[in-house]
Short mmCIF file of N, CA and C in Angstrom, two decimals:
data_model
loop_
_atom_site.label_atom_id
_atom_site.label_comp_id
_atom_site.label_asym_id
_atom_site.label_seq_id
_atom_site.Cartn_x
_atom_site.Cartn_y
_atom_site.Cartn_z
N UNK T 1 9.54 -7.73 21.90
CA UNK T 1 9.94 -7.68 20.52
C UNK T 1 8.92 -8.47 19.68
N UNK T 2 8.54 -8.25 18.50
CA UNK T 2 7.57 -8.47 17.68
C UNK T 2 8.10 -10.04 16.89
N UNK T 3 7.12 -11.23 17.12
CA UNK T 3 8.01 -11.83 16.30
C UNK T 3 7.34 -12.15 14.93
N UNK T 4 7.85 -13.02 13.93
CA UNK T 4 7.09 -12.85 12.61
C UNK T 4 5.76 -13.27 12.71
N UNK T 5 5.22 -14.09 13.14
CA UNK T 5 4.04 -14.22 13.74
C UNK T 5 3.08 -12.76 13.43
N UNK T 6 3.47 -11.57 14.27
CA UNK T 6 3.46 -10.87 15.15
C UNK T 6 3.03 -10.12 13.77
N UNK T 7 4.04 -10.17 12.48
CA UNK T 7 3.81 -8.97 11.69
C UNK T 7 2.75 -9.31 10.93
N UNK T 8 2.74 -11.00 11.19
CA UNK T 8 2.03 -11.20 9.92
C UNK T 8 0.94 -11.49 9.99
N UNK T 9 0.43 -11.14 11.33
CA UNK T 9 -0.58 -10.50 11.98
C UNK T 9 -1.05 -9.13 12.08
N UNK T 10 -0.55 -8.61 11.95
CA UNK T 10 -0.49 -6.93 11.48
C UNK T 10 -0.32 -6.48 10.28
N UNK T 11 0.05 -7.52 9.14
CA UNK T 11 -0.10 -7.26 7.66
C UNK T 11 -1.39 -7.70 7.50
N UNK T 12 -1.66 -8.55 8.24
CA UNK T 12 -3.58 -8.69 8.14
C UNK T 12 -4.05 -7.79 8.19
N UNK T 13 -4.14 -7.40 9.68
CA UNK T 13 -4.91 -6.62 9.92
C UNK T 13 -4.73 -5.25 9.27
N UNK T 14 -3.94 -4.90 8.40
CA UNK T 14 -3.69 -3.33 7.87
C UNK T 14 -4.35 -3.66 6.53
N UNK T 15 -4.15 -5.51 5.96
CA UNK T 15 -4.74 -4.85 4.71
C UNK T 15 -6.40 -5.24 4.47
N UNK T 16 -7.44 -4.64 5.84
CA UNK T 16 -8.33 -4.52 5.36
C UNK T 16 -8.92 -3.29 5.18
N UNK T 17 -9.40 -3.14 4.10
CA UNK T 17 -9.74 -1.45 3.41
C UNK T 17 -10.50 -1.86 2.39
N UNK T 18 -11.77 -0.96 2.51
CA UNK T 18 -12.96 -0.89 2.37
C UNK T 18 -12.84 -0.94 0.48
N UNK T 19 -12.92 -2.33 -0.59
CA UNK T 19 -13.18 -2.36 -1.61
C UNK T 19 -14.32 -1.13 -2.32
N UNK T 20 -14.17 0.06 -1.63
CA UNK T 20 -15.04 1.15 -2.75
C UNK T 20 -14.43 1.92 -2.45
N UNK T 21 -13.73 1.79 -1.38
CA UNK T 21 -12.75 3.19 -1.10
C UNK T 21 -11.23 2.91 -1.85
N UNK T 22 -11.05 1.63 -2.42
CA UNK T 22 -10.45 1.12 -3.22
C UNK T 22 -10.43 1.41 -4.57
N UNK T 23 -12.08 1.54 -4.80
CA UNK T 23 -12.44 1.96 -6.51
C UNK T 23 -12.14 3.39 -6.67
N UNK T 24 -11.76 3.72 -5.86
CA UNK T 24 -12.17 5.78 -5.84
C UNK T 24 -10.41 6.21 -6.28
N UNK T 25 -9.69 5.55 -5.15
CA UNK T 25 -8.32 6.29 -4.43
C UNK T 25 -7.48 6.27 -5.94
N UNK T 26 -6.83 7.43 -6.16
CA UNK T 26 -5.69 7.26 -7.00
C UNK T 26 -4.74 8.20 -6.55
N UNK T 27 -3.46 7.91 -7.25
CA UNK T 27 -1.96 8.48 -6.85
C UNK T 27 -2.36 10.02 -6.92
N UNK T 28 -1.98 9.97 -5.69
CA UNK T 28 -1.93 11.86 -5.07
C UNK T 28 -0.37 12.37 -6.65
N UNK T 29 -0.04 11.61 -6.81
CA UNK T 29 1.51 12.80 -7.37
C UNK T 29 0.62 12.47 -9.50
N UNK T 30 0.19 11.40 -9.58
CA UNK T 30 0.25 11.57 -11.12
C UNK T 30 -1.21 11.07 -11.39
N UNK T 31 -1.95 11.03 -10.56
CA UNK T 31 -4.08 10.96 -10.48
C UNK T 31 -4.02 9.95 -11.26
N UNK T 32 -3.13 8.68 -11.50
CA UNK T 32 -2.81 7.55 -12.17
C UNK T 32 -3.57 6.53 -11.10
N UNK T 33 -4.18 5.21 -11.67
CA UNK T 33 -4.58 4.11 -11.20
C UNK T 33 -3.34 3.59 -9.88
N UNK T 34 -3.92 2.83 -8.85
CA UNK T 34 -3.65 2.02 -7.94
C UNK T 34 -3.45 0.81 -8.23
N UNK T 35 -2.64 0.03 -7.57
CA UNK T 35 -2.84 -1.77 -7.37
C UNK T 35 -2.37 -2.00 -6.11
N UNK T 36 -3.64 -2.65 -6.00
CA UNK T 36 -3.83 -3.03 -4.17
C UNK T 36 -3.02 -4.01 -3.92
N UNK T 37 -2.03 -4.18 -3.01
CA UNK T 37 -0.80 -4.89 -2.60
C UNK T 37 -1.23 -5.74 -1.23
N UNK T 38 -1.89 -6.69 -0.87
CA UNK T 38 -2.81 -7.07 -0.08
C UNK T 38 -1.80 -7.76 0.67
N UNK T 39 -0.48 -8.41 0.35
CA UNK T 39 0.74 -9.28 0.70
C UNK T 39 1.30 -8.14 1.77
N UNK T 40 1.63 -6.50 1.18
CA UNK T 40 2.28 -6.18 1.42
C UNK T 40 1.62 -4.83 2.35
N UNK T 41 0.88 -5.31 2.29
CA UNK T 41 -0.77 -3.66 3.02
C UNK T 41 -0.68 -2.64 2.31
N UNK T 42 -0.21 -2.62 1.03
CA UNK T 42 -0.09 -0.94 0.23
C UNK T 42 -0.40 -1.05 -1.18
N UNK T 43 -0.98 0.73 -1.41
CA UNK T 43 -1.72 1.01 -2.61
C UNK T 43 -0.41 1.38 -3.66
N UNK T 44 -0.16 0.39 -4.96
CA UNK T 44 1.11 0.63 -5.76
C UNK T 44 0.80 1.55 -6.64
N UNK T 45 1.57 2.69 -7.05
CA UNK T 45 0.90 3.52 -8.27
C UNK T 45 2.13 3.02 -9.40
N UNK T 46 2.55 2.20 -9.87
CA UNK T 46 3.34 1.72 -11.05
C UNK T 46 3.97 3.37 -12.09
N UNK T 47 3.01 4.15 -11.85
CA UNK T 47 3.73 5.08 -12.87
C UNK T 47 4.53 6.14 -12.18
N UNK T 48 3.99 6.38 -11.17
CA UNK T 48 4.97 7.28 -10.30
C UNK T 48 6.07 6.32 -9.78
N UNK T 49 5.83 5.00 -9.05
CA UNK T 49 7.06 4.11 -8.87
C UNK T 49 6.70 4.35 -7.15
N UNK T 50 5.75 4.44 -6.77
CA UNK T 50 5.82 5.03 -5.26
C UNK T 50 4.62 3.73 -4.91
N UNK T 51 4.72 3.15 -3.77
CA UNK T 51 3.79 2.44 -2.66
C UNK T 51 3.62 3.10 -1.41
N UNK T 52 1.96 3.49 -1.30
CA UNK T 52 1.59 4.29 -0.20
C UNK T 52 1.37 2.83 0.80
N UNK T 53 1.90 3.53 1.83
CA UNK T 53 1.04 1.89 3.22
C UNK T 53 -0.24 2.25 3.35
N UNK T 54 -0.82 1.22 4.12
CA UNK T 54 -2.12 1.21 4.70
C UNK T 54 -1.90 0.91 5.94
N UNK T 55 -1.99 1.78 7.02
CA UNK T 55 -2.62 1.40 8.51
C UNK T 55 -3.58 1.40 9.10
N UNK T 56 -3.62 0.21 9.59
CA UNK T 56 -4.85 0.24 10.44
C UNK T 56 -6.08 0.19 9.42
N UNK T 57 -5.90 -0.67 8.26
CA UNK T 57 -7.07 0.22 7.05
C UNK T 57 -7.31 0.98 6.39
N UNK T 58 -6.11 1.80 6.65
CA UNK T 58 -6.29 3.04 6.40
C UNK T 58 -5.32 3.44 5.15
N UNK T 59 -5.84 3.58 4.02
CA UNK T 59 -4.57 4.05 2.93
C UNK T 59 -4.14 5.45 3.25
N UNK T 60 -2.46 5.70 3.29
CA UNK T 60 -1.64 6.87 4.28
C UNK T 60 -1.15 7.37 2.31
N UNK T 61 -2.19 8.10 2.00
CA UNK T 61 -1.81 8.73 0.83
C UNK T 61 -1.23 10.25 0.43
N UNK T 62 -0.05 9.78 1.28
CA UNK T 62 0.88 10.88 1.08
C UNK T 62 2.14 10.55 0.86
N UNK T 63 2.51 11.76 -0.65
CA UNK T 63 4.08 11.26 -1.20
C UNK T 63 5.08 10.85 -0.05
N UNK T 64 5.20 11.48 0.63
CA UNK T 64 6.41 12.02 2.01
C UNK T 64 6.26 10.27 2.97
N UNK T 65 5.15 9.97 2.59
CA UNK T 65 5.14 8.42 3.30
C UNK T 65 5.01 7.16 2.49
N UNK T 66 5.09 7.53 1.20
CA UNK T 66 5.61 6.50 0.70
C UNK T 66 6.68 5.98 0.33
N UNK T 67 6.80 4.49 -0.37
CA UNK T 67 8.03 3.79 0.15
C UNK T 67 8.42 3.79 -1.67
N UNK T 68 9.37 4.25 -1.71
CA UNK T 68 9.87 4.21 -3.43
C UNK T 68 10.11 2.45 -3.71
N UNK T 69 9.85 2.02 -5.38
CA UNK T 69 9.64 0.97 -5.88
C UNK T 69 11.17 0.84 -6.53
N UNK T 70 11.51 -0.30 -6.20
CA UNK T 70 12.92 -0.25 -6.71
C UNK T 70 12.69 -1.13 -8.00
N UNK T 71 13.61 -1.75 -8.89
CA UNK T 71 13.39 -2.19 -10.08
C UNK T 71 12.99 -3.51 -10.16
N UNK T 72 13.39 -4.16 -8.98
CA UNK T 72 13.01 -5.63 -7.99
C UNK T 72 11.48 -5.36 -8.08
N UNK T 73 11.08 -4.61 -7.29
CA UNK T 73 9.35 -4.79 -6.68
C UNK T 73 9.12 -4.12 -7.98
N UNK T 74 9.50 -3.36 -8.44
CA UNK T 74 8.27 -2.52 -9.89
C UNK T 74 8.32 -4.08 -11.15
N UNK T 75 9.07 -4.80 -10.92
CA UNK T 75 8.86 -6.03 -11.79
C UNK T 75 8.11 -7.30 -11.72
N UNK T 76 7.80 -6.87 -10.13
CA UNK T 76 6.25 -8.17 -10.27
C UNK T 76 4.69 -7.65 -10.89
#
């Protein structure tokens, strides 16, 4: 079993992604700007309300895998 240690070791390691592949990426649903979530390994699109993850480095930029922004997280 994974302990927190464990994740927060793996939130490291997911949120490294390549700062130009950073400048490029925008929201697949509204071609709206990103904000890189480095705490949390994911690319935020604020206007759609959707956070794509990043694994492994990798931004997973697809609607169907992202995690909806509730009124809590869309307020930081």
């Amino acid at each position: 079993m994974a302990t927190p240690e464990d994740k927060s070791s793996e939130a490291k390691t997911n949120a490294r992604v390549d700062p130009k592949l950073l400048e490029i990426l925008v929201c697949p649903l509204t071609k709206g700007p990103l904000r890189y979530d480095a705490e949390r390994a994911e690319l935020v699109s604020e206007r759609a309300g959707l956070a794509y993850p990043i694994r492994d480095g990798i931004p997973i930029m697809l609607i169907d895998e992202a995690r909806s922004l509730d009124k809590v997280g869309a307020a930081r």
